Tab-separated table of N, CA and C in Angstrom:
chain	number	residue	atom	x	y	z
A	1	UNK	N	16.414	14.349	-117.429
A	1	UNK	CA	15.913	14.923	-116.198
A	1	UNK	C	15.213	13.848	-115.379
A	2	UNK	N	15.448	13.892	-114.092
A	2	UNK	CA	14.811	12.943	-113.200
A	2	UNK	C	13.845	13.665	-112.285
A	3	UNK	N	12.740	13.027	-112.011
A	3	UNK	CA	11.789	13.600	-111.070
A	3	UNK	C	11.863	12.770	-109.786
A	4	UNK	N	12.259	13.423	-108.709
A	4	UNK	CA	12.393	12.748	-107.420
A	4	UNK	C	11.512	13.465	-106.414
A	5	UNK	N	10.452	12.827	-106.009
A	5	UNK	CA	9.533	13.357	-105.003
A	5	UNK	C	9.160	14.815	-105.295
A	6	UNK	N	8.686	15.067	-106.494
A	6	UNK	CA	8.181	16.389	-106.819
A	6	UNK	C	9.236	17.377	-107.278
A	7	UNK	N	10.514	16.980	-107.284
A	7	UNK	CA	11.568	17.885	-107.721
A	7	UNK	C	12.120	17.415	-109.055
A	8	UNK	N	12.568	18.363	-109.809
A	8	UNK	CA	13.213	18.038	-111.068
A	8	UNK	C	14.699	18.309	-110.875
A	9	UNK	N	15.534	17.368	-111.264
A	9	UNK	CA	16.963	17.592	-111.083
A	9	UNK	C	17.754	16.597	-111.894
A	10	UNK	N	19.039	16.763	-111.855
A	10	UNK	CA	19.930	15.855	-112.542
A	10	UNK	C	20.598	14.947	-111.529
A	11	UNK	N	21.019	13.782	-111.945
A	11	UNK	CA	21.735	12.883	-111.047
A	11	UNK	C	20.867	11.723	-110.620
A	12	UNK	N	21.454	10.857	-109.818
A	12	UNK	CA	20.725	9.656	-109.407
A	12	UNK	C	19.573	9.983	-108.455
A	13	UNK	N	18.538	9.200	-108.573
A	13	UNK	CA	17.380	9.390	-107.693
A	13	UNK	C	17.714	8.895	-106.301
A	14	UNK	N	17.198	9.579	-105.306
A	14	UNK	CA	17.369	9.141	-103.926
A	14	UNK	C	16.342	8.053	-103.640
A	15	UNK	N	16.722	7.057	-102.866
A	15	UNK	CA	15.757	5.992	-102.583
A	15	UNK	C	14.599	6.505	-101.756
A	16	UNK	N	13.421	5.957	-102.009
A	16	UNK	CA	12.231	6.314	-101.248
A	16	UNK	C	12.305	5.620	-99.894
A	17	UNK	N	12.279	6.392	-98.832
A	17	UNK	CA	12.392	5.849	-97.471
A	17	UNK	C	11.033	5.824	-96.764
A	18	UNK	N	9.976	5.739	-97.535
A	18	UNK	CA	8.656	5.783	-96.923
A	18	UNK	C	8.327	4.522	-96.136
A	19	UNK	N	9.014	3.415	-96.405
A	19	UNK	CA	8.762	2.172	-95.667
A	19	UNK	C	9.964	1.893	-94.781
A	20	UNK	N	9.881	2.268	-93.527
A	20	UNK	CA	10.977	2.036	-92.586
A	20	UNK	C	12.040	3.106	-92.719
A	21	UNK	N	13.012	3.048	-91.859
A	21	UNK	CA	14.054	4.059	-91.839
A	21	UNK	C	15.206	3.715	-92.763
A	22	UNK	N	15.280	2.468	-93.224
A	22	UNK	CA	16.368	2.077	-94.086
A	22	UNK	C	17.666	1.841	-93.336
A	23	UNK	N	17.635	1.840	-92.029
A	23	UNK	CA	18.848	1.658	-91.232
A	23	UNK	C	19.024	0.220	-90.773
A	24	UNK	N	18.251	-0.680	-91.291
A	24	UNK	CA	18.441	-2.073	-90.940
A	24	UNK	C	17.647	-2.524	-89.727
A	25	UNK	N	16.814	-1.659	-89.163
A	25	UNK	CA	16.031	-2.126	-88.017
A	25	UNK	C	14.747	-2.793	-88.496
A	26	UNK	N	14.037	-3.387	-87.588
A	26	UNK	CA	12.851	-4.156	-87.972
A	26	UNK	C	11.559	-3.534	-87.448
A	27	UNK	N	11.597	-2.255	-87.125
A	27	UNK	CA	10.413	-1.591	-86.573
A	27	UNK	C	9.229	-1.670	-87.528
A	28	UNK	N	9.463	-1.381	-88.788
A	28	UNK	CA	8.365	-1.406	-89.764
A	28	UNK	C	7.789	-2.813	-89.903
A	29	UNK	N	8.667	-3.816	-89.868
A	29	UNK	CA	8.196	-5.198	-89.957
A	29	UNK	C	7.320	-5.545	-88.758
A	30	UNK	N	7.778	-5.189	-87.547
A	30	UNK	CA	6.979	-5.479	-86.350
A	30	UNK	C	5.641	-4.746	-86.405
A	31	UNK	N	5.651	-3.494	-86.870
A	31	UNK	CA	4.403	-2.746	-86.997
A	31	UNK	C	3.444	-3.428	-87.970
A	32	UNK	N	3.979	-3.872	-89.092
A	32	UNK	CA	3.165	-4.562	-90.086
A	32	UNK	C	2.579	-5.852	-89.510
A	33	UNK	N	3.430	-6.640	-88.849
A	33	UNK	CA	2.939	-7.888	-88.256
A	33	UNK	C	1.866	-7.617	-87.203
A	34	UNK	N	2.086	-6.607	-86.374
A	34	UNK	CA	1.110	-6.273	-85.333
A	34	UNK	C	-0.229	-5.888	-85.943
A	35	UNK	N	-0.176	-5.086	-86.992
A	35	UNK	CA	-1.399	-4.550	-87.590
A	35	UNK	C	-2.139	-5.560	-88.467
A	36	UNK	N	-1.399	-6.287	-89.305
A	36	UNK	CA	-2.049	-7.125	-90.300
A	36	UNK	C	-1.987	-8.630	-90.014
A	37	UNK	N	-1.075	-9.050	-89.161
A	37	UNK	CA	-0.900	-10.476	-88.857
A	37	UNK	C	-0.680	-10.674	-87.355
A	38	UNK	N	-1.675	-10.381	-86.525
A	38	UNK	CA	-1.458	-10.440	-85.077
A	38	UNK	C	-1.003	-11.816	-84.570
A	39	UNK	N	-1.474	-12.889	-85.190
A	39	UNK	CA	-1.050	-14.225	-84.735
A	39	UNK	C	0.431	-14.461	-85.021
A	40	UNK	N	0.869	-14.086	-86.225
A	40	UNK	CA	2.287	-14.224	-86.556
A	40	UNK	C	3.146	-13.360	-85.648
A	41	UNK	N	2.651	-12.157	-85.337
A	41	UNK	CA	3.400	-11.248	-84.465
A	41	UNK	C	3.580	-11.866	-83.084
A	42	UNK	N	2.526	-12.437	-82.540
A	42	UNK	CA	2.603	-13.059	-81.213
A	42	UNK	C	3.573	-14.232	-81.219
A	43	UNK	N	3.504	-15.067	-82.281
A	43	UNK	CA	4.417	-16.207	-82.383
A	43	UNK	C	5.874	-15.753	-82.487
A	44	UNK	N	6.125	-14.736	-83.323
A	44	UNK	CA	7.489	-14.238	-83.514
A	44	UNK	C	8.026	-13.621	-82.232
A	45	UNK	N	7.168	-12.897	-81.528
A	45	UNK	CA	7.587	-12.262	-80.274
A	45	UNK	C	7.934	-13.325	-79.234
A	46	UNK	N	7.125	-14.374	-79.157
A	46	UNK	CA	7.380	-15.460	-78.193
A	46	UNK	C	8.676	-16.186	-78.535
A	47	UNK	N	8.907	-16.456	-79.814
A	47	UNK	CA	10.144	-17.124	-80.225
A	47	UNK	C	11.341	-16.248	-79.903
A	48	UNK	N	11.195	-14.946	-80.098
A	48	UNK	CA	12.278	-14.014	-79.810
A	48	UNK	C	12.621	-14.038	-78.317
A	49	UNK	N	11.608	-14.067	-77.462
A	49	UNK	CA	11.839	-14.145	-76.012
A	49	UNK	C	12.510	-15.467	-75.645
A	50	UNK	N	12.053	-16.549	-76.244
A	50	UNK	CA	12.664	-17.864	-76.012
A	50	UNK	C	14.131	-17.849	-76.402
A	51	UNK	N	14.418	-17.267	-77.562
A	51	UNK	CA	15.797	-17.219	-78.035
A	51	UNK	C	16.663	-16.381	-77.101
A	52	UNK	N	16.149	-15.249	-76.648
A	52	UNK	CA	16.902	-14.408	-75.717
A	52	UNK	C	17.183	-15.156	-74.415
A	53	UNK	N	16.193	-15.883	-73.923
A	53	UNK	CA	16.397	-16.662	-72.702
A	53	UNK	C	17.450	-17.746	-72.915
A	54	UNK	N	17.415	-18.394	-74.078
A	54	UNK	CA	18.396	-19.420	-74.384
A	54	UNK	C	19.803	-18.834	-74.446
A	55	UNK	N	19.967	-17.711	-75.156
A	55	UNK	CA	21.281	-17.082	-75.259
A	55	UNK	C	21.783	-16.619	-73.898
A	56	UNK	N	20.881	-16.178	-73.054
A	56	UNK	CA	21.253	-15.779	-71.696
A	56	UNK	C	21.760	-16.992	-70.903
A	57	UNK	N	21.110	-18.141	-71.067
A	57	UNK	CA	21.569	-19.360	-70.394
A	57	UNK	C	22.956	-19.778	-70.875
A	58	UNK	N	23.213	-19.639	-72.183
A	58	UNK	CA	24.540	-19.954	-72.712
A	58	UNK	C	25.571	-19.005	-72.104
A	59	UNK	N	25.243	-17.722	-72.012
A	59	UNK	CA	26.160	-16.744	-71.411
A	59	UNK	C	26.442	-17.088	-69.952
A	60	UNK	N	25.405	-17.458	-69.204
A	60	UNK	CA	25.600	-17.850	-67.804
A	60	UNK	C	26.513	-19.071	-67.712
A	61	UNK	N	26.336	-20.022	-68.620
A	61	UNK	CA	27.188	-21.215	-68.636
A	61	UNK	C	28.647	-20.828	-68.851
A	62	UNK	N	28.897	-19.944	-69.836
A	62	UNK	CA	30.266	-19.516	-70.129
A	62	UNK	C	30.890	-18.857	-68.905
A	63	UNK	N	30.141	-18.000	-68.247
A	63	UNK	CA	30.658	-17.278	-67.080
A	63	UNK	C	30.853	-18.211	-65.892
A	64	UNK	N	29.886	-19.059	-65.625
A	64	UNK	CA	29.942	-19.915	-64.428
A	64	UNK	C	31.071	-20.943	-64.472
A	65	UNK	N	31.477	-21.372	-65.659
A	65	UNK	CA	32.569	-22.344	-65.702
A	65	UNK	C	33.887	-21.691	-66.102
A	66	UNK	N	33.907	-20.347	-66.032
A	66	UNK	CA	35.122	-19.567	-66.290
A	66	UNK	C	35.769	-19.884	-67.629
A	67	UNK	N	34.933	-19.973	-68.673
A	67	UNK	CA	35.453	-20.202	-70.017
A	67	UNK	C	35.811	-18.868	-70.658
A	68	UNK	N	36.717	-18.919	-71.607
A	68	UNK	CA	37.027	-17.746	-72.405
A	68	UNK	C	35.791	-17.409	-73.248
A	69	UNK	N	35.551	-16.131	-73.483
A	69	UNK	CA	34.388	-15.740	-74.271
A	69	UNK	C	34.468	-16.276	-75.690
A	70	UNK	N	35.671	-16.556	-76.156
A	70	UNK	CA	35.829	-17.067	-77.521
A	70	UNK	C	35.349	-18.516	-77.645
A	71	UNK	N	34.992	-19.155	-76.542
A	71	UNK	CA	34.485	-20.541	-76.594
A	71	UNK	C	33.266	-20.628	-77.516
A	72	UNK	N	32.482	-19.548	-77.591
A	72	UNK	CA	31.273	-19.581	-78.410
A	72	UNK	C	31.579	-19.577	-79.900
A	73	UNK	N	32.843	-19.339	-80.265
A	73	UNK	CA	33.244	-19.388	-81.673
A	73	UNK	C	34.108	-20.610	-81.972
A	74	UNK	N	34.289	-21.475	-80.983
A	74	UNK	CA	35.052	-22.703	-81.157
A	74	UNK	C	34.283	-23.644	-82.090
A	75	UNK	N	34.962	-24.255	-83.073
A	75	UNK	CA	34.254	-25.126	-84.024
A	75	UNK	C	33.451	-26.250	-83.358
A	76	UNK	N	33.974	-26.845	-82.302
A	76	UNK	CA	33.234	-27.919	-81.622
A	76	UNK	C	31.980	-27.384	-80.949
A	77	UNK	N	32.087	-26.198	-80.337
A	77	UNK	CA	30.928	-25.577	-79.704
A	77	UNK	C	29.868	-25.243	-80.754
A	78	UNK	N	30.312	-24.681	-81.875
A	78	UNK	CA	29.379	-24.336	-82.952
A	78	UNK	C	28.698	-25.580	-83.520
A	79	UNK	N	29.456	-26.652	-83.636
A	79	UNK	CA	28.884	-27.907	-84.133
A	79	UNK	C	27.805	-28.410	-83.169
A	80	UNK	N	28.116	-28.379	-81.873
A	80	UNK	CA	27.152	-28.817	-80.865
A	80	UNK	C	25.902	-27.935	-80.902
A	81	UNK	N	26.096	-26.620	-80.969
A	81	UNK	CA	24.955	-25.701	-80.978
A	81	UNK	C	24.120	-25.885	-82.248
A	82	UNK	N	24.773	-26.094	-83.380
A	82	UNK	CA	24.057	-26.311	-84.633
A	82	UNK	C	23.236	-27.582	-84.612
A	83	UNK	N	23.731	-28.605	-83.925
A	83	UNK	CA	23.032	-29.880	-83.858
A	83	UNK	C	21.831	-29.814	-82.939
A	84	UNK	N	22.000	-29.153	-81.789
A	84	UNK	CA	20.972	-29.230	-80.760
A	84	UNK	C	20.106	-27.987	-80.652
A	85	UNK	N	20.399	-26.951	-81.392
A	85	UNK	CA	19.699	-25.695	-81.177
A	85	UNK	C	18.871	-25.275	-82.384
A	86	UNK	N	17.707	-24.755	-82.090
A	86	UNK	CA	16.885	-24.182	-83.154
A	86	UNK	C	17.089	-22.668	-83.228
A	87	UNK	N	17.992	-22.140	-82.399
A	87	UNK	CA	18.256	-20.713	-82.358
A	87	UNK	C	19.556	-20.384	-83.076
A	88	UNK	N	19.728	-19.097	-83.365
A	88	UNK	CA	20.959	-18.678	-84.020
A	88	UNK	C	22.144	-18.918	-83.088
A	89	UNK	N	23.321	-19.046	-83.680
A	89	UNK	CA	24.505	-19.276	-82.865
A	89	UNK	C	24.961	-17.963	-82.244
A	90	UNK	N	25.543	-18.082	-81.097
A	90	UNK	CA	26.013	-16.938	-80.331
A	90	UNK	C	27.426	-16.591	-80.774
A	91	UNK	N	27.689	-15.311	-80.984
A	91	UNK	CA	29.043	-14.880	-81.330
A	91	UNK	C	29.693	-14.233	-80.119
A	92	UNK	N	31.010	-14.141	-80.168
A	92	UNK	CA	31.753	-13.500	-79.075
A	92	UNK	C	31.290	-12.052	-78.906
A	93	UNK	N	31.060	-11.362	-80.025
A	93	UNK	CA	30.599	-9.971	-79.971
A	93	UNK	C	29.245	-9.873	-79.260
A	94	UNK	N	28.296	-10.704	-79.673
A	94	UNK	CA	26.969	-10.675	-79.054
A	94	UNK	C	27.062	-10.999	-77.571
A	95	UNK	N	27.890	-11.967	-77.235
A	95	UNK	CA	28.072	-12.359	-75.841
A	95	UNK	C	28.627	-11.213	-75.021
A	96	UNK	N	29.736	-10.602	-75.482
A	96	UNK	CA	30.420	-9.589	-74.672
A	96	UNK	C	29.784	-8.215	-74.724
A	97	UNK	N	29.160	-7.868	-75.823
A	97	UNK	CA	28.624	-6.510	-75.969
A	97	UNK	C	27.134	-6.388	-75.682
A	98	UNK	N	26.398	-7.490	-75.778
A	98	UNK	CA	24.945	-7.391	-75.617
A	98	UNK	C	24.421	-8.193	-74.437
A	99	UNK	N	24.781	-9.462	-74.363
A	99	UNK	CA	24.174	-10.327	-73.353
A	99	UNK	C	24.823	-10.157	-71.983
A	100	UNK	N	26.161	-10.190	-71.933
A	100	UNK	CA	26.834	-10.093	-70.633
A	100	UNK	C	26.585	-8.768	-69.906
A	101	UNK	N	26.576	-7.606	-70.585
A	101	UNK	CA	26.250	-6.382	-69.850
A	101	UNK	C	24.863	-6.434	-69.211
A	102	UNK	N	23.899	-7.014	-69.917
A	102	UNK	CA	22.555	-7.167	-69.358
A	102	UNK	C	22.568	-8.133	-68.173
A	103	UNK	N	23.290	-9.239	-68.328
A	103	UNK	CA	23.410	-10.221	-67.257
A	103	UNK	C	24.122	-9.621	-66.047
A	104	UNK	N	25.149	-8.823	-66.301
A	104	UNK	CA	25.872	-8.159	-65.211
A	104	UNK	C	24.949	-7.214	-64.444
A	105	UNK	N	24.147	-6.437	-65.167
A	105	UNK	CA	23.218	-5.515	-64.515
A	105	UNK	C	22.199	-6.284	-63.672
A	106	UNK	N	21.638	-7.359	-64.232
A	106	UNK	CA	20.672	-8.174	-63.479
A	106	UNK	C	21.303	-8.753	-62.220
A	107	UNK	N	22.543	-9.241	-62.345
A	107	UNK	CA	23.237	-9.836	-61.199
A	107	UNK	C	23.505	-8.779	-60.130
A	108	UNK	N	23.973	-7.599	-60.543
A	108	UNK	CA	24.209	-6.513	-59.583
A	108	UNK	C	22.919	-6.144	-58.860
A	109	UNK	N	21.822	-6.053	-59.616
A	109	UNK	CA	20.536	-5.706	-59.009
A	109	UNK	C	20.106	-6.767	-57.998
A	110	UNK	N	20.320	-8.058	-58.332
A	110	UNK	CA	19.974	-9.142	-57.406
A	110	UNK	C	20.815	-9.053	-56.134
A	111	UNK	N	22.116	-8.810	-56.315
A	111	UNK	CA	23.007	-8.713	-55.151
A	111	UNK	C	22.615	-7.521	-54.280
A	112	UNK	N	22.325	-6.386	-54.898
A	112	UNK	CA	21.892	-5.207	-54.138
A	112	UNK	C	20.619	-5.511	-53.358
A	113	UNK	N	19.687	-6.215	-53.996
A	113	UNK	CA	18.434	-6.566	-53.329
A	113	UNK	C	18.684	-7.514	-52.155
A	114	UNK	N	19.545	-8.500	-52.358
A	114	UNK	CA	19.854	-9.458	-51.295
A	114	UNK	C	20.527	-8.766	-50.117
A	115	UNK	N	21.444	-7.844	-50.416
A	115	UNK	CA	22.224	-7.195	-49.358
A	115	UNK	C	21.608	-5.896	-48.843
A	116	UNK	N	20.410	-5.568	-49.314
A	116	UNK	CA	19.786	-4.282	-49.009
A	116	UNK	C	19.788	-3.951	-47.517
A	117	UNK	N	19.259	-4.804	-46.698
A	117	UNK	CA	19.160	-4.526	-45.264
A	117	UNK	C	20.155	-5.344	-44.452
A	118	UNK	N	21.247	-5.727	-45.069
A	118	UNK	CA	22.244	-6.561	-44.390
A	118	UNK	C	23.476	-5.741	-44.044
A	119	UNK	N	24.243	-6.267	-43.136
A	119	UNK	CA	25.556	-5.712	-42.808
A	119	UNK	C	26.571	-6.833	-43.002
A	120	UNK	N	26.983	-7.020	-44.242
A	120	UNK	CA	27.832	-8.177	-44.551
A	120	UNK	C	29.286	-7.980	-44.122
A	121	UNK	N	29.943	-9.085	-43.907
A	121	UNK	CA	31.393	-9.108	-43.770
A	121	UNK	C	31.936	-9.490	-45.136
A	122	UNK	N	32.998	-8.830	-45.537
A	122	UNK	CA	33.551	-9.086	-46.867
A	122	UNK	C	34.882	-9.804	-46.768
A	123	UNK	N	35.069	-10.769	-47.648
A	123	UNK	CA	36.367	-11.416	-47.792
A	123	UNK	C	36.751	-11.338	-49.261
A	124	UNK	N	38.049	-11.296	-49.503
A	124	UNK	CA	38.532	-11.218	-50.888
A	124	UNK	C	39.618	-12.248	-51.094
A	125	UNK	N	39.719	-12.715	-52.305
A	125	UNK	CA	40.757	-13.665	-52.663
A	125	UNK	C	41.280	-13.280	-54.044
A	126	UNK	N	42.598	-13.246	-54.184
A	126	UNK	CA	43.224	-12.898	-55.454
A	126	UNK	C	44.184	-14.019	-55.806
A	127	UNK	N	44.143	-14.476	-57.048
A	127	UNK	CA	45.088	-15.496	-57.470
A	127	UNK	C	45.367	-15.338	-58.954
A	128	UNK	N	46.466	-15.958	-59.368
A	128	UNK	CA	46.896	-15.849	-60.747
A	128	UNK	C	47.216	-17.226	-61.285
A	129	UNK	N	46.835	-17.441	-62.528
A	129	UNK	CA	47.127	-18.704	-63.181
A	129	UNK	C	47.618	-18.390	-64.585
A	130	UNK	N	48.894	-18.503	-64.802
A	130	UNK	CA	49.450	-18.157	-66.113
A	130	UNK	C	49.289	-16.681	-66.377
A	131	UNK	N	48.588	-16.347	-67.437
A	131	UNK	CA	48.384	-14.944	-67.780
A	131	UNK	C	47.020	-14.420	-67.335
A	132	UNK	N	46.324	-15.196	-66.514
A	132	UNK	CA	44.996	-14.790	-66.047
A	132	UNK	C	45.043	-14.515	-64.547
A	133	UNK	N	44.622	-13.320	-64.155
A	133	UNK	CA	44.517	-12.977	-62.739
A	133	UNK	C	43.036	-12.916	-62.380
A	134	UNK	N	42.672	-13.518	-61.284
A	134	UNK	CA	41.272	-13.553	-60.859
A	134	UNK	C	41.122	-12.935	-59.472
A	135	UNK	N	40.000	-12.286	-59.253
A	135	UNK	CA	39.672	-11.703	-57.962
A	135	UNK	C	38.268	-12.158	-57.609
A	136	UNK	N	38.070	-12.576	-56.376
A	136	UNK	CA	36.705	-12.867	-55.929
A	136	UNK	C	36.448	-12.109	-54.640
A	137	UNK	N	35.247	-11.610	-54.520
A	137	UNK	CA	34.816	-10.931	-53.295
A	137	UNK	C	33.559	-11.642	-52.830
A	138	UNK	N	33.542	-12.010	-51.568
A	138	UNK	CA	32.395	-12.713	-51.000
A	138	UNK	C	31.818	-11.895	-49.865
A	139	UNK	N	30.518	-11.690	-49.898
A	139	UNK	CA	29.808	-11.014	-48.808
A	139	UNK	C	29.134	-12.089	-47.967
A	140	UNK	N	29.473	-12.153	-46.678
A	140	UNK	CA	28.897	-13.126	-45.750
A	140	UNK	C	27.916	-12.386	-44.843
A	141	UNK	N	26.748	-12.971	-44.615
A	141	UNK	CA	25.764	-12.342	-43.740
A	141	UNK	C	24.800	-13.390	-43.209
A	142	UNK	N	23.999	-12.991	-42.239
A	142	UNK	CA	22.963	-13.861	-41.675
A	142	UNK	C	21.628	-13.237	-42.037
A	143	UNK	N	20.754	-14.024	-42.672
A	143	UNK	CA	19.474	-13.479	-43.122
A	143	UNK	C	18.467	-13.381	-41.971
A	144	UNK	N	17.247	-12.984	-42.272
A	144	UNK	CA	16.210	-12.768	-41.258
A	144	UNK	C	15.856	-14.039	-40.492
A	145	UNK	N	16.068	-15.202	-41.107
A	145	UNK	CA	15.791	-16.479	-40.439
A	145	UNK	C	17.039	-17.031	-39.739
A	146	UNK	N	18.070	-16.177	-39.584
A	146	UNK	CA	19.336	-16.545	-38.931
A	146	UNK	C	20.064	-17.682	-39.656
A	147	UNK	N	19.926	-17.699	-40.967
A	147	UNK	CA	20.623	-18.676	-41.798
A	147	UNK	C	21.864	-18.004	-42.387
A	148	UNK	N	23.049	-18.604	-42.191
A	148	UNK	CA	24.250	-18.011	-42.799
A	148	UNK	C	24.157	-18.071	-44.325
A	149	UNK	N	24.434	-16.960	-44.957
A	149	UNK	CA	24.372	-16.874	-46.421
A	149	UNK	C	25.610	-16.166	-46.934
A	150	UNK	N	25.861	-16.323	-48.225
A	150	UNK	CA	26.953	-15.547	-48.848
A	150	UNK	C	26.660	-15.327	-50.323
A	151	UNK	N	27.264	-14.267	-50.836
A	151	UNK	CA	27.150	-13.911	-52.240
A	151	UNK	C	28.575	-13.680	-52.724
A	152	UNK	N	28.952	-14.362	-53.806
A	152	UNK	CA	30.317	-14.256	-54.329
A	152	UNK	C	30.318	-13.677	-55.723
A	153	UNK	N	31.246	-12.762	-55.983
A	153	UNK	CA	31.438	-12.222	-57.317
A	153	UNK	C	32.857	-12.526	-57.761
A	154	UNK	N	33.041	-12.694	-59.062
A	154	UNK	CA	34.364	-12.949	-59.630
A	154	UNK	C	34.686	-11.850	-60.630
A	155	UNK	N	35.954	-11.590	-60.785
A	155	UNK	CA	36.401	-10.633	-61.794
A	155	UNK	C	37.745	-11.079	-62.331
A	156	UNK	N	37.985	-10.809	-63.602
A	156	UNK	CA	39.288	-11.138	-64.181
A	156	UNK	C	40.039	-9.870	-64.462
């Protein structure tokens, strides 16, 4: 007979989930650090922000030079990142599913803010290179200081 949390029964005991949810998240760890090790918590939080900023810069680099998202899994890229980086390496999954959607939202918000009180003229360009088709849309406008400006977006 096994006693599991006040019950008597047969079979394997269920794991005690009193420390964290057991789903692989780090909430309990962060709570512990905050409560018992505030200095370590502050350092870890700052490093985490630094790492997120670094990964965001790598994502911007990939997008701005029109590289394939798989570039982050290229052996030469990984070698370079391992040599020069104190942060974890970026995977294609992390790039496409986590960082780029956030970057896309930030970029859209910036463009909306820039064009908020403007009446832009739009131009579009479509071209194809091998199996890749690209579209760009450019909004042209004159800002409050009468300076010609433009905002360009690309899509594949």
